[in-house]
Coordinates of C-alpha atoms in Angstrom, one line a residue:
Chain A
M1081 CA 0.0 0.0 0.0
T1082 CA 1.4 3.4 -1.0
I1083 CA 1.7 6.3 1.4
A1084 CA -1.0 8.2 -0.5
A1085 CA -3.4 5.4 -0.2
R1086 CA -2.7 5.1 3.5
A1087 CA -3.5 8.8 3.9
G1088 CA -6.8 8.1 2.1
D1089 CA -7.8 5.8 4.9
L1090 CA -8.5 8.7 7.2
A1091 CA -11.7 10.7 6.6
I1092 CA -10.5 13.4 8.9
E1093 CA -6.9 14.0 9.9
T1094 CA -5.5 16.9 11.9
R1095 CA -1.9 17.5 12.7
A1096 CA -1.1 19.7 15.7
L1097 CA -4.2 21.7 14.9
T1098 CA -4.3 24.8 17.1
K1099 CA -6.8 27.6 17.2
R1100 CA -6.1 30.7 19.4
F1101 CA -8.5 33.5 20.1
G1102 CA -6.3 36.3 21.4
R1103 CA -4.6 34.9 24.4
Q1104 CA -6.9 32.0 24.9
I1105 CA -6.1 28.7 23.2
A1106 CA -9.4 27.1 22.2
V1107 CA -7.9 24.1 20.4
D1108 CA -4.4 23.0 21.5
A1109 CA -2.4 21.0 19.0
I1110 CA -4.8 18.2 18.5
D1111 CA -3.9 15.2 16.3
L1112 CA -7.2 13.7 15.3
A1113 CA -7.4 10.6 13.2
V1114 CA -10.9 9.6 12.0
P1115 CA -10.8 6.3 10.0
M1116 CA -12.9 6.1 6.8
G1117 CA -16.1 4.3 7.5
S1118 CA -16.2 4.8 11.2
V1119 CA -18.9 6.3 13.4
F1120 CA -16.6 8.6 15.4
G1121 CA -17.7 10.2 18.6
F1122 CA -16.1 13.5 19.5
L1123 CA -16.6 13.9 23.2
G1124 CA -15.9 16.6 25.6
P1125 CA -17.5 18.8 28.2
N1126 CA -19.0 22.2 27.2
G1127 CA -16.3 24.6 26.1
S1128 CA -13.7 22.0 25.5
G1129 CA -13.1 23.1 21.9
K1130 CA -15.2 20.6 20.0
T1131 CA -17.2 23.1 17.9
T1132 CA -14.2 25.3 17.3
S1133 CA -12.3 22.2 15.9
I1134 CA -15.3 21.5 13.6
R1135 CA -15.4 25.1 12.4
V1136 CA -11.7 24.9 11.5
M1137 CA -12.1 21.5 9.8
L1138 CA -14.9 22.9 7.6
G1139 CA -12.9 26.0 6.7
L1140 CA -15.2 28.4 8.5
A1141 CA -12.4 29.5 10.7
A1142 CA -8.7 29.5 10.0
A1143 CA -6.3 27.4 12.0
T1144 CA -3.7 29.4 14.0
S1145 CA -1.3 26.6 13.2
G1146 CA -1.4 23.0 12.2
E1147 CA -3.0 21.1 9.3
V1148 CA -6.3 19.6 8.5
S1149 CA -7.2 17.2 5.8
L1150 CA -10.7 16.0 5.0
L1151 CA -11.2 12.9 2.8
G1152 CA -7.5 12.9 2.0
E1153 CA -7.5 16.5 0.7
S1154 CA -5.9 19.4 2.5
M1155 CA -8.2 22.1 4.0
P1156 CA -9.0 24.9 3.4
G1157 CA -6.9 24.7 0.2
R1158 CA -9.2 22.2 -1.5
L1159 CA -12.4 23.4 0.2
A1160 CA -14.3 23.7 -3.1
R1161 CA -13.6 20.1 -4.0
V1162 CA -14.0 18.6 -0.5
L1163 CA -17.0 20.3 1.0
P1164 CA -19.6 19.1 -1.6
Q1165 CA -18.9 15.6 -0.3
V1166 CA -19.3 16.6 3.3
G1167 CA -22.7 17.1 5.0
A1168 CA -22.6 19.3 8.1
L1169 CA -24.6 20.3 11.1
V1170 CA -22.5 22.9 13.0
E1171 CA -23.5 24.3 16.4
G1172 CA -27.2 23.8 16.0
P1173 CA -29.4 24.3 13.0
A1174 CA -29.9 27.7 11.5
F1175 CA -32.6 28.7 9.0
Y1176 CA -34.5 31.6 7.5
P1177 CA -37.6 31.8 9.8
F1178 CA -39.7 33.4 7.1
L1179 CA -39.2 30.5 4.7
S1180 CA -40.8 27.0 4.8
G1181 CA -38.7 24.0 5.7
A1182 CA -38.6 22.9 2.1
A1183 CA -37.8 26.4 0.8
N1184 CA -34.9 26.6 3.4
L1185 CA -33.4 23.4 2.1
R1186 CA -33.7 24.5 -1.5
R1187 CA -32.0 27.7 -0.6
L1188 CA -29.1 26.0 1.1
D1189 CA -28.8 23.4 -1.6
S1190 CA -28.6 26.1 -4.2
A1191 CA -25.4 27.3 -2.5
D1192 CA -23.7 24.0 -3.4
R1193 CA -22.4 24.3 -7.0
A1194 CA -22.1 20.5 -7.2
A1195 CA -25.8 20.1 -6.5
P1196 CA -27.8 19.6 -9.7
G1197 CA -30.8 22.0 -9.8
R1198 CA -32.9 19.5 -11.8
S1199 CA -33.2 17.1 -8.9
R1200 CA -33.3 19.7 -6.2
R1201 CA -37.0 19.4 -5.4
A1202 CA -36.8 15.6 -5.3
R1203 CA -33.7 15.5 -3.2
V1204 CA -35.2 18.0 -0.7
D1205 CA -38.3 15.9 -0.5
R1206 CA -36.3 12.8 0.1
A1207 CA -34.1 14.4 2.8
L1208 CA -37.3 15.7 4.6
D1209 CA -38.8 12.3 4.4
R1210 CA -35.7 10.7 5.9
V1211 CA -35.9 12.8 9.0
G1212 CA -39.7 12.5 9.3
L1213 CA -40.5 16.1 8.4
S1214 CA -42.6 15.5 5.2
N1215 CA -45.8 16.7 6.8
A1216 CA -44.2 20.0 8.0
A1217 CA -42.3 20.7 4.7
G1218 CA -44.6 23.6 3.8
K1219 CA -44.7 25.2 7.3
K1220 CA -42.6 28.2 8.0
V1221 CA -39.6 27.4 10.1
S1222 CA -40.6 30.1 12.6
A1223 CA -43.4 27.7 13.6
Y1224 CA -41.0 24.8 14.0
S1225 CA -40.2 23.4 17.4
L1226 CA -36.5 23.1 18.5
G1227 CA -36.6 19.4 17.7
M1228 CA -38.1 20.0 14.3
K1229 CA -35.4 22.5 13.5
Q1230 CA -32.8 20.0 14.6
R1231 CA -34.3 17.4 12.2
L1232 CA -34.3 20.0 9.4
G1233 CA -30.7 20.7 10.1
I1234 CA -29.9 17.0 9.8
A1235 CA -32.0 16.9 6.5
N1236 CA -29.8 19.7 5.2
A1237 CA -26.7 17.5 5.8
L1238 CA -28.3 14.7 3.8
L1239 CA -29.3 16.7 0.7
M1240 CA -26.6 15.1 -1.4
P1241 CA -24.9 11.7 -1.2
R1242 CA -22.1 12.4 1.2
R1243 CA -18.9 10.6 2.0
L1244 CA -18.5 12.3 5.4
L1245 CA -21.1 13.7 7.8
V1246 CA -20.1 16.1 10.5
L1247 CA -22.9 16.3 13.1
D1248 CA -22.4 18.7 16.0
E1249 CA -24.7 17.7 18.9
P1250 CA -27.3 16.0 16.5
T1251 CA -29.7 15.0 19.2
N1252 CA -29.9 18.3 21.0
G1253 CA -33.5 19.3 21.7
L1254 CA -34.9 16.0 20.4
D1255 CA -37.4 13.9 22.3
P1256 CA -36.5 10.3 23.1
Q1257 CA -38.2 9.1 19.9
G1258 CA -36.2 11.6 17.9
T1259 CA -33.0 10.6 19.6
R1260 CA -33.6 7.0 18.7
E1261 CA -34.4 7.9 15.1
V1262 CA -31.2 9.9 14.8
R1263 CA -29.3 6.9 16.2
A1264 CA -31.0 4.6 13.7
L1265 CA -30.3 7.1 10.9
V1266 CA -26.6 7.4 11.8
R1267 CA -26.4 3.6 11.8
S1268 CA -28.1 3.3 8.4
L1269 CA -25.8 6.0 6.9
A1270 CA -22.8 4.2 8.3
G1271 CA -24.1 1.0 6.8
E1272 CA -24.1 2.8 3.4
G1273 CA -20.4 3.5 3.9
T1274 CA -20.6 7.2 5.0
T1275 CA -18.2 8.2 7.7
V1276 CA -20.1 9.9 10.5
F1277 CA -18.3 12.3 12.9
V1278 CA -20.6 13.1 15.8
S1279 CA -19.7 15.6 18.5
S1280 CA -21.5 15.2 21.7
H1281 CA -21.3 15.7 25.4
L1282 CA -23.8 12.9 25.9
L1283 CA -21.8 9.7 26.7
A1284 CA -24.6 7.3 26.4
E1285 CA -25.3 8.6 22.9
V1286 CA -21.7 7.9 21.8
E1287 CA -21.7 4.5 23.5
H1288 CA -24.9 3.7 21.6
M1289 CA -23.9 4.7 18.1
C1290 CA -20.1 5.0 17.7
T1291 CA -17.3 2.6 16.8
H1292 CA -14.6 5.1 17.7
A1293 CA -14.3 8.1 19.9
A1294 CA -12.0 10.9 20.9
I1295 CA -12.1 12.8 24.2
M1296 CA -11.4 16.5 24.4
S1297 CA -10.7 18.4 27.6
A1298 CA -9.8 22.1 27.8
G1299 CA -8.8 22.3 24.2
R1300 CA -6.6 19.2 24.2
L1301 CA -7.3 15.8 22.8
V1302 CA -6.8 13.5 25.8
S1303 CA -7.6 10.2 24.2
Q1304 CA -8.8 8.6 21.0
G1305 CA -9.4 5.1 19.6
T1306 CA -12.0 2.4 19.2
L1307 CA -14.6 2.3 22.0
D1308 CA -13.0 -0.9 23.3
E1309 CA -9.6 0.6 23.3
L1310 CA -10.9 3.6 25.3
R1311 CA -12.4 1.3 27.9
A1312 CA -9.7 -1.3 27.8
G1313 CA -8.2 -2.6 31.1
E1314 CA -10.6 -0.6 33.2
A1315 CA -13.0 -3.3 34.4
R1316 CA -13.0 -3.7 38.2
V1317 CA -13.9 -6.4 40.7
R1318 CA -15.8 -5.2 43.7
V1319 CA -16.3 -7.3 46.8
R1320 CA -18.6 -6.4 49.7
T1321 CA -17.5 -7.9 52.9
P1322 CA -16.8 -7.1 56.6
D1323 CA -13.5 -8.9 56.3
A1324 CA -11.7 -6.3 54.2
A1325 CA -8.2 -7.1 55.1
A1326 CA -8.6 -10.8 54.4
A1327 CA -10.2 -10.1 51.0
I1328 CA -7.4 -7.8 50.0
R1329 CA -4.9 -10.6 50.8
V1330 CA -6.8 -13.2 48.8
L1331 CA -7.1 -10.9 45.8
A1332 CA -3.4 -10.0 46.0
A1333 CA -2.6 -13.7 45.9
A1334 CA -4.6 -13.9 42.6
G1335 CA -2.5 -11.1 41.2
L1336 CA -4.9 -8.2 41.7
V1337 CA -4.0 -4.9 43.4
A1338 CA -7.0 -4.5 45.7
E1339 CA -7.8 -1.6 47.9
L1340 CA -10.4 -0.7 50.4
E1341 CA -12.8 1.8 49.0
S1342 CA -12.7 4.9 51.1
A1343 CA -16.3 5.6 51.7
P1344 CA -18.6 2.6 52.6
D1345 CA -21.3 2.2 50.0
E1346 CA -24.2 3.9 51.8
R1347 CA -26.8 2.9 49.3
G1348 CA -25.7 -0.7 49.5
A1349 CA -25.8 -0.6 53.3
E1350 CA -29.2 0.9 53.3
S1351 CA -30.7 -1.7 51.0
F1352 CA -29.0 -4.4 53.0
S1353 CA -30.6 -3.3 56.3
A1354 CA -33.9 -2.7 54.5
A1355 CA -33.6 -6.4 53.5
G1356 CA -33.9 -7.3 57.1
G1357 CA -30.3 -7.8 58.2
S1358 CA -29.7 -7.6 62.0
S1359 CA -28.3 -4.2 63.0
N1360 CA -25.4 -5.5 65.2
R1361 CA -23.7 -7.2 62.3
P1362 CA -20.3 -5.7 61.5
A1363 CA -20.4 -3.0 58.9
D1364 CA -19.7 -3.9 55.3
H1365 CA -16.8 -2.6 53.3
W1366 CA -16.2 -2.6 49.6
V1367 CA -12.9 -3.9 48.4
S1368 CA -12.1 -3.3 44.8
A1369 CA -9.4 -4.1 42.3
P1370 CA -8.9 -3.4 38.6
L1371 CA -9.4 -6.6 36.8
E1372 CA -6.2 -7.2 34.9
V1373 CA -6.0 -10.4 33.1
P1374 CA -2.4 -11.7 33.3
A1375 CA -0.7 -11.9 30.0
G1376 CA -1.5 -15.2 28.3
G1377 CA -3.4 -16.3 31.4
H1378 CA -7.0 -16.6 32.2
L1379 CA -8.7 -15.2 35.2
A1380 CA -12.3 -16.4 35.9
E1381 CA -14.4 -14.4 38.3
E1382 CA -16.0 -17.5 39.8
D1383 CA -12.4 -18.7 40.8
L1384 CA -12.0 -15.4 42.7
V1385 CA -15.2 -16.0 44.6
A1386 CA -14.2 -19.6 45.4
A1387 CA -10.9 -18.4 46.6
L1388 CA -12.4 -15.7 48.8
V1389 CA -14.9 -18.2 50.3
A1390 CA -12.2 -20.8 50.9
A1391 CA -10.2 -18.2 52.8
G1392 CA -13.2 -17.6 55.1
V1393 CA -14.0 -14.2 53.8
R1394 CA -17.7 -13.4 54.3
V1395 CA -18.6 -12.4 50.7
R1396 CA -21.9 -10.5 50.9
G1397 CA -21.6 -9.1 47.4
F1398 CA -19.6 -9.6 44.3
H1399 CA -19.7 -7.3 41.5
L1400 CA -17.9 -7.2 38.2
Q1401 CA -17.9 -3.6 36.9
D1402 CA -17.2 -2.9 33.3
T1403 CA -15.8 0.6 33.0
S1404 CA -18.3 2.7 31.2
L1405 CA -17.2 5.4 28.9
E1406 CA -18.5 7.7 31.6
D1407 CA -15.8 6.5 34.1
R1408 CA -13.1 7.0 31.5
F1409 CA -14.5 10.4 30.5
V1410 CA -14.7 11.6 34.1
A1411 CA -11.2 10.2 34.7
L1412 CA -9.8 12.2 31.7
T1413 CA -11.8 15.4 32.0
G1414 CA -12.2 15.8 35.7
E1415 CA -15.2 15.5 38.0
G1416 CA -16.0 19.2 38.5
F1417 CA -19.2 20.7 37.2
D1418 CA -17.6 24.1 36.5
V1419 CA -16.8 25.0 32.9
V1420 CA -13.0 24.8 32.8
R1421 CA -12.5 28.0 30.9
Chain B
M324 CA -45.5 47.6 -9.0
S325 CA -47.1 45.2 -11.5
D326 CA -43.9 44.5 -13.4
K327 CA -42.2 43.6 -10.1
T328 CA -44.7 40.8 -9.5
V329 CA -44.0 39.4 -13.0
S330 CA -40.3 39.4 -12.6
D331 CA -40.6 37.8 -9.1
R332 CA -42.8 35.1 -10.5
S333 CA -40.4 34.3 -13.4
V334 CA -37.5 34.0 -10.9
S335 CA -39.3 31.5 -8.7
D336 CA -40.4 29.5 -11.7
R337 CA -36.8 29.2 -12.8
A338 CA -35.9 28.0 -9.3
A339 CA -38.3 25.1 -9.8
P340 CA -36.2 22.3 -11.2
E341 CA -38.9 20.4 -13.1
S342 CA -39.9 23.2 -15.4
G343 CA -38.5 26.2 -17.1
P344 CA -35.4 26.8 -19.3
A345 CA -32.9 26.2 -16.6
A346 CA -34.1 22.6 -16.2
S347 CA -33.9 21.8 -19.9
S348 CA -30.4 23.2 -20.2
A349 CA -29.2 21.1 -17.4
T350 CA -27.9 18.0 -19.1
A351 CA -25.2 16.8 -16.8
P352 CA -26.0 13.6 -14.9
T353 CA -27.2 13.8 -11.3
G354 CA -24.5 14.2 -8.7
S355 CA -21.8 15.6 -10.9
P356 CA -20.9 19.3 -11.0
R357 CA -22.4 21.1 -14.0
P358 CA -21.2 24.4 -15.4
G359 CA -23.5 27.2 -14.3
G360 CA -24.4 25.5 -11.0
A361 CA -23.2 28.7 -9.3
W362 CA -26.0 30.7 -10.8
A363 CA -28.5 28.8 -8.7
L364 CA -27.4 30.8 -5.6
L365 CA -28.0 34.1 -7.4
V366 CA -31.5 32.9 -8.5
S367 CA -32.2 31.8 -4.9
E368 CA -30.9 35.1 -3.5
L369 CA -33.2 37.1 -5.6
T370 CA -36.1 34.8 -4.9
V371 CA -35.6 35.0 -1.1
L372 CA -35.1 38.8 -1.3
F373 CA -38.3 39.4 -3.2
R374 CA -40.3 36.8 -1.2
R375 CA -39.5 38.6 2.0
R376 CA -42.3 40.6 3.5
R377 CA -39.8 43.2 4.6
T378 CA -38.7 43.9 1.0
W379 CA -42.4 44.4 0.0
A380 CA -42.9 46.7 2.9
L381 CA -39.9 48.8 1.9
L382 CA -41.2 49.0 -1.7
L383 CA -44.7 49.8 -0.7
A384 CA -43.4 52.7 1.5
L385 CA -41.5 54.0 -1.5
A386 CA -44.5 53.7 -3.7
A387 CA -46.5 55.7 -1.2
V388 CA -44.2 58.8 -1.6
P389 CA -45.3 59.9 -5.2
V390 CA -48.9 58.8 -4.5
L391 CA -49.0 61.0 -1.4
I392 CA -47.6 63.9 -3.4
A393 CA -50.1 63.5 -6.2
V394 CA -53.1 63.2 -3.8
A395 CA -51.9 66.2 -1.8
V396 CA -51.6 68.4 -4.9
R397 CA -54.9 67.2 -6.4
L398 CA -56.8 67.8 -3.2
S399 CA -55.2 71.2 -2.5
S400 CA -57.3 74.2 -3.7
Q401 CA -54.4 76.4 -4.6
E402 CA -52.0 75.8 -7.5
P403 CA -48.4 75.0 -6.4
T404 CA -46.3 78.1 -6.7
P405 CA -43.1 77.8 -8.7
G406 CA -40.1 77.9 -6.5
R407 CA -41.9 76.6 -3.5
G408 CA -41.7 72.9 -2.4
P409 CA -39.7 70.3 -4.3
P410 CA -38.5 71.0 -7.9
F411 CA -41.1 70.2 -10.6
L412 CA -43.9 70.3 -8.1
D413 CA -45.6 73.2 -9.9
Q414 CA -45.5 71.2 -13.2
V415 CA -47.5 68.3 -11.8
T416 CA -50.9 69.9 -12.5
Q417 CA -49.9 70.5 -16.2
N418 CA -48.5 67.0 -16.8
G419 CA -49.0 64.1 -14.5
L420 CA -45.7 62.5 -15.5
F421 CA -43.9 65.0 -13.3
V422 CA -45.3 63.2 -10.3
A423 CA -42.7 60.5 -10.9
V424 CA -39.9 63.0 -11.2
T425 CA -41.0 64.9 -8.0
G426 CA -41.4 61.5 -6.2
L427 CA -37.8 60.6 -7.0
I428 CA -36.5 64.0 -5.9
V429 CA -38.3 63.7 -2.6
S430 CA -37.1 60.1 -2.1
I431 CA -33.5 60.5 -3.0
P432 CA -32.1 62.3 0.2
L433 CA -33.7 59.9 2.7
F434 CA -36.2 57.3 1.7
L435 CA -34.1 55.6 -1.0
P436 CA -30.9 55.5 1.0
L437 CA -32.9 54.2 3.9
T438 CA -34.3 51.2 2.0
V439 CA -31.0 50.5 0.3
G440 CA -29.2 50.8 3.7
V441 CA -31.6 48.2 5.1
V442 CA -31.0 45.7 2.2
A443 CA -27.3 46.3 1.8
G444 CA -26.6 46.3 5.5
D445 CA -28.4 43.0 5.9
T446 CA -26.5 41.2 3.1
I447 CA -23.8 39.4 5.1
A448 CA -24.7 40.4 8.7
G449 CA -28.2 39.1 8.3
E450 CA -27.0 35.7 7.3
A451 CA -24.5 35.7 10.1
G452 CA -27.1 36.7 12.6
L453 CA -29.4 33.9 11.5
G454 CA -26.5 31.5 11.5
T455 CA -27.2 30.5 7.9
L456 CA -23.9 32.1 6.8
R457 CA -22.0 29.0 8.1
Y458 CA -24.3 26.7 6.2
L459 CA -24.0 28.7 3.0
L460 CA -20.2 28.6 3.3
A461 CA -20.1 24.9 4.3
A462 CA -22.2 24.1 1.2
P463 CA -19.8 25.5 -0.1
A464 CA -21.0 28.7 -1.7
G465 CA -17.5 30.2 -2.0
R466 CA -16.8 33.4 -0.1
V467 CA -16.1 35.6 -3.1
W468 CA -19.1 34.3 -5.0
L469 CA -21.3 34.9 -2.0
L470 CA -20.2 38.5 -1.8
V471 CA -20.8 39.0 -5.5
V472 CA -24.3 37.4 -5.3
K473 CA -25.1 39.5 -2.3
Y474 CA -24.0 42.7 -4.0
I475 CA -26.0 41.8 -7.2
G476 CA -29.0 41.3 -4.9
A477 CA -28.6 44.7 -3.4
A478 CA -28.1 46.3 -6.8
V479 CA -31.3 44.6 -8.1
F480 CA -33.1 46.0 -5.1
C481 CA -31.8 49.5 -6.0
L482 CA -33.3 49.1 -9.4
A483 CA -36.6 47.7 -8.0
A484 CA -36.8 50.6 -5.6
T485 CA -36.3 53.4 -8.1
L486 CA -38.6 51.6 -10.6
T487 CA -41.2 51.4 -7.9
V488 CA -41.1 55.2 -7.2
V489 CA -41.3 55.9 -11.0
T490 CA -44.0 53.4 -11.7
A491 CA -46.1 54.5 -8.8
G492 CA -45.6 58.2 -9.8
V493 CA -46.6 57.6 -13.4
L494 CA -49.7 55.6 -12.4
A495 CA -50.7 58.3 -9.8
G496 CA -50.1 61.0 -12.4
L497 CA -52.2 59.2 -15.0
A498 CA -55.0 58.8 -12.6
L499 CA -55.1 62.3 -11.1
F500 CA -53.7 64.7 -13.7
P501 CA -53.8 65.3 -17.5
V502 CA -51.0 63.5 -19.2
G503 CA -49.7 64.4 -22.6
P504 CA -46.6 65.4 -24.6
L505 CA -43.9 66.5 -22.2
T506 CA -42.3 70.0 -22.4
L507 CA -38.6 69.6 -21.5
L508 CA -36.4 72.0 -19.6
S509 CA -34.8 73.0 -22.9
G510 CA -38.3 74.0 -24.2
D511 CA -38.6 71.1 -26.7
T512 CA -41.6 68.9 -26.6
I513 CA -41.4 65.1 -26.7
S514 CA -44.1 62.5 -27.3
L515 CA -45.7 60.5 -24.5
A516 CA -43.8 57.3 -25.5
E517 CA -40.5 59.1 -25.3
S518 CA -41.3 60.7 -22.0
F519 CA -41.8 57.2 -20.6
L520 CA -38.3 56.3 -21.9
R521 CA -37.0 59.5 -20.2
A522 CA -38.6 58.4 -16.9
L523 CA -36.9 55.0 -17.2
L524 CA -33.6 56.7 -18.0
I525 CA -33.9 58.8 -14.8
A526 CA -34.7 55.6 -12.9
G527 CA -31.5 54.2 -14.3
Y528 CA -29.6 57.2 -13.2
V529 CA -30.9 57.0 -9.6
T530 CA -30.2 53.3 -9.5
V531 CA -26.6 53.9 -10.5
S532 CA -26.4 56.6 -7.9
L533 CA -27.2 54.1 -5.2
L534 CA -24.6 51.5 -6.2
G535 CA -21.8 53.2 -4.2
L536 CA -23.9 53.2 -1.1
S537 CA -24.8 49.6 -1.6
A538 CA -21.1 48.7 -1.7
I539 CA -20.6 50.6 1.5
G540 CA -23.5 48.7 3.1
L541 CA -22.0 45.4 1.9
F542 CA -18.7 46.3 3.5
F543 CA -20.3 47.3 6.8
S544 CA -22.2 44.1 6.7
T545 CA -19.1 42.0 6.7
L546 CA -17.9 43.7 10.0
T547 CA -20.7 42.5 12.3
V548 CA -23.3 39.9 13.0
V549 CA -25.8 42.5 14.1
S550 CA -27.4 43.5 10.8
V551 CA -29.3 46.5 12.4
G552 CA -25.8 48.0 13.2
A553 CA -24.7 47.7 9.6
M554 CA -28.0 49.1 8.3
A555 CA -27.8 52.1 10.7
A556 CA -24.2 52.8 9.9
T557 CA -25.0 52.8 6.1
I558 CA -27.9 55.1 6.5
V559 CA -26.1 57.5 8.8
L560 CA -23.2 57.7 6.4
S561 CA -25.6 58.6 3.5
V562 CA -26.9 61.5 5.6
V563 CA -23.4 62.6 6.7
A564 CA -22.3 62.6 3.0
Q565 CA -25.2 64.9 2.1
V566 CA -24.5 67.2 5.0
L567 CA -20.9 67.5 4.0
D568 CA -21.9 68.1 0.5
S569 CA -23.9 71.1 1.6
L570 CA -21.0 72.8 3.4
P571 CA -19.3 75.3 1.1
Q572 CA -16.2 75.2 3.3
L573 CA -15.6 71.6 2.1
D574 CA -15.8 72.4 -1.7
W575 CA -12.6 70.3 -2.3
L576 CA -14.3 67.2 -0.9
H577 CA -17.6 67.4 -2.7
P578 CA -16.7 65.7 -6.0
W579 CA -15.5 62.7 -3.9
L580 CA -18.8 62.3 -2.0
F581 CA -20.9 59.4 -3.3
S582 CA -24.0 61.6 -2.8
H583 CA -22.6 64.4 -4.9
Y584 CA -24.4 63.7 -8.2
W585 CA -27.5 62.2 -6.6
L586 CA -29.9 65.0 -7.8
D587 CA -28.1 65.9 -11.0
F588 CA -30.4 64.1 -13.4
A589 CA -32.0 67.3 -14.8
D590 CA -29.6 67.0 -17.7
L591 CA -31.7 63.9 -18.8
L592 CA -34.6 66.2 -19.2
R593 CA -33.0 68.3 -22.0
Q594 CA -33.0 67.9 -25.8
P595 CA -30.5 66.5 -26.8
I596 CA -29.8 64.5 -23.7
D597 CA -26.6 65.6 -21.9
F598 CA -24.9 62.5 -20.5
T599 CA -22.1 64.4 -18.7
S600 CA -23.4 64.1 -15.2
F601 CA -24.5 60.5 -15.9
G602 CA -20.9 59.6 -16.8
A603 CA -19.4 61.5 -13.9
N604 CA -21.8 59.8 -11.5
A605 CA -21.2 56.3 -13.0
L606 CA -17.5 56.8 -12.7
L607 CA -17.7 58.0 -9.0
Q608 CA -20.1 55.1 -8.1
G609 CA -17.7 52.6 -9.9
G610 CA -14.9 54.0 -7.8
Y611 CA -16.8 53.4 -4.6
L612 CA -17.8 49.9 -5.7
L613 CA -14.1 49.1 -6.3
V614 CA -12.9 50.5 -3.0
F615 CA -15.6 49.1 -0.8
G616 CA -15.8 45.9 -2.7
A617 CA -12.1 45.4 -2.1
L618 CA -12.5 46.3 1.6
A619 CA -15.4 43.8 1.9
Y620 CA -13.4 41.1 0.1
G621 CA -10.4 41.8 2.3
R622 CA -12.5 41.5 5.4
F623 CA -14.7 38.6 4.4
A624 CA -12.3 36.3 2.5
T625 CA -10.4 35.4 5.7
K626 CA -12.9 36.1 8.4
D627 CA -13.5 33.5 11.0
I628 CA -17.2 32.6 10.9
L629 CA -18.1 32.1 14.5
S630 CA -21.8 32.9 14.5

């Protein structure tokens, strides 16, 4: 495989992409690699630089330094060639409130030189149908709800056959049905071979639709890869027992680095006493350990339980916790509720 | 007004892909770029502009100016005295066609710049304010082409605005006053048909007069996302230019002011027609278009679109 062909394997590639507004660095040297054909989740808290990155990728804003290529072509130099193949929803939908939904789409479609005028009406109707807006096509957008505008924004991205879709917060303002429809839509588009780049701060959404993800925090790209890679090695074993010290010893013997969780699980304790346990029983502790499978070896959870029981540890609860993307996300971007910048 | 409706209709028909000449000329297969695809945006721009209720409100307000003049003169018991009121007002009772000329003269200092300021100031800032600018550019419309399309839209509005005043004036004149062969400023008399041509020529002169202001509005519009700001700045500047033009202390500046030749279309009411002021005006407006077009390009071509 030649180098050129390898470069073509990435739908979006940025190298040390930086965007500075005055003194503030909005995007700090990110190296994003979005494989062709993937559904790529672009995660990050509010204000972490996701939308700014997207603006630079689409040529709406100029990079302070670094490079961007879309579909193997450099941006913004080849903008006129690349963008007709890219459908975009950037920072929410935006339309002319005094025009109908269909007239809005025809207007935006006419801005694309590659879009044939002859099929415009048919393509607009198809896009509206795809997002379930056919019945509201003739209504003025000023009468649309937020969710309807969001759907219309997605329809705009689907006016032409696209090789890449960039969707910034596509499920914003949608009801649960709408959210499910968008997920199904993204899946069907990906099935047709379109690369979909979805930015979101909703982790569940990304876990539901994406094959790959990247996590932004305060302008930096802190992690990227397949979802499994992002979650890898983070599963934990948790044991509820009054015999914490013994449990830690047993787990250590199995090769796990266990520790006593600092705060006793209150919810667990409550539900336990509610279940009718006597009040003078010793308090339970949670002992947990990252579940690291030894290289080449095999570690079965049931063996751990057997070992614990054999050592006389009173096992009152055993829990195998897969790390959710949320744990990883919080670990990488911090717990705080405050906007970082 | 009636000719406006017809042109608007034909524009929206052409926008419809199934019918019309544009559709039959499109022979390229679906999905591949075809030459001339860029014109679709211009057609769309004009369609959107003339479908907007705001545009119609502006044109209606302009049409009201000559109609009000005609009605006031007709209802008044006393003949207008020469030298009082706007120029040509005293001629209105002799020949109704002068309603159109008087209407233009009254509209030029404020009403026309006002409406043109609204449309030209809204060009880019209006799209930025709605957020549609980012979708037009991501389509991609091309930044330079979008500026050109927006300017053409503003220029077409200038033409529509002056034609509206002239048409409303002619219609009001026909309805309320005797209309016949026109006696020119040079004393010659021209036929009714030729006087309609002269009226169109004057409309053309006033349209050209407004092209410089449109370019200024386009430039202001690239500076902000608040279209009202760009509109106000454009309108204020048109007033300032006229105030400066009236100060004799600033004689040296006058030929450079875009409003300097605004009222100099009387030469078109002579026989033979004297095109000197038309030429000087066109040259001046062309200069403004060049300078402010370049400024708008310089600002917009590399601007970060963050709205």
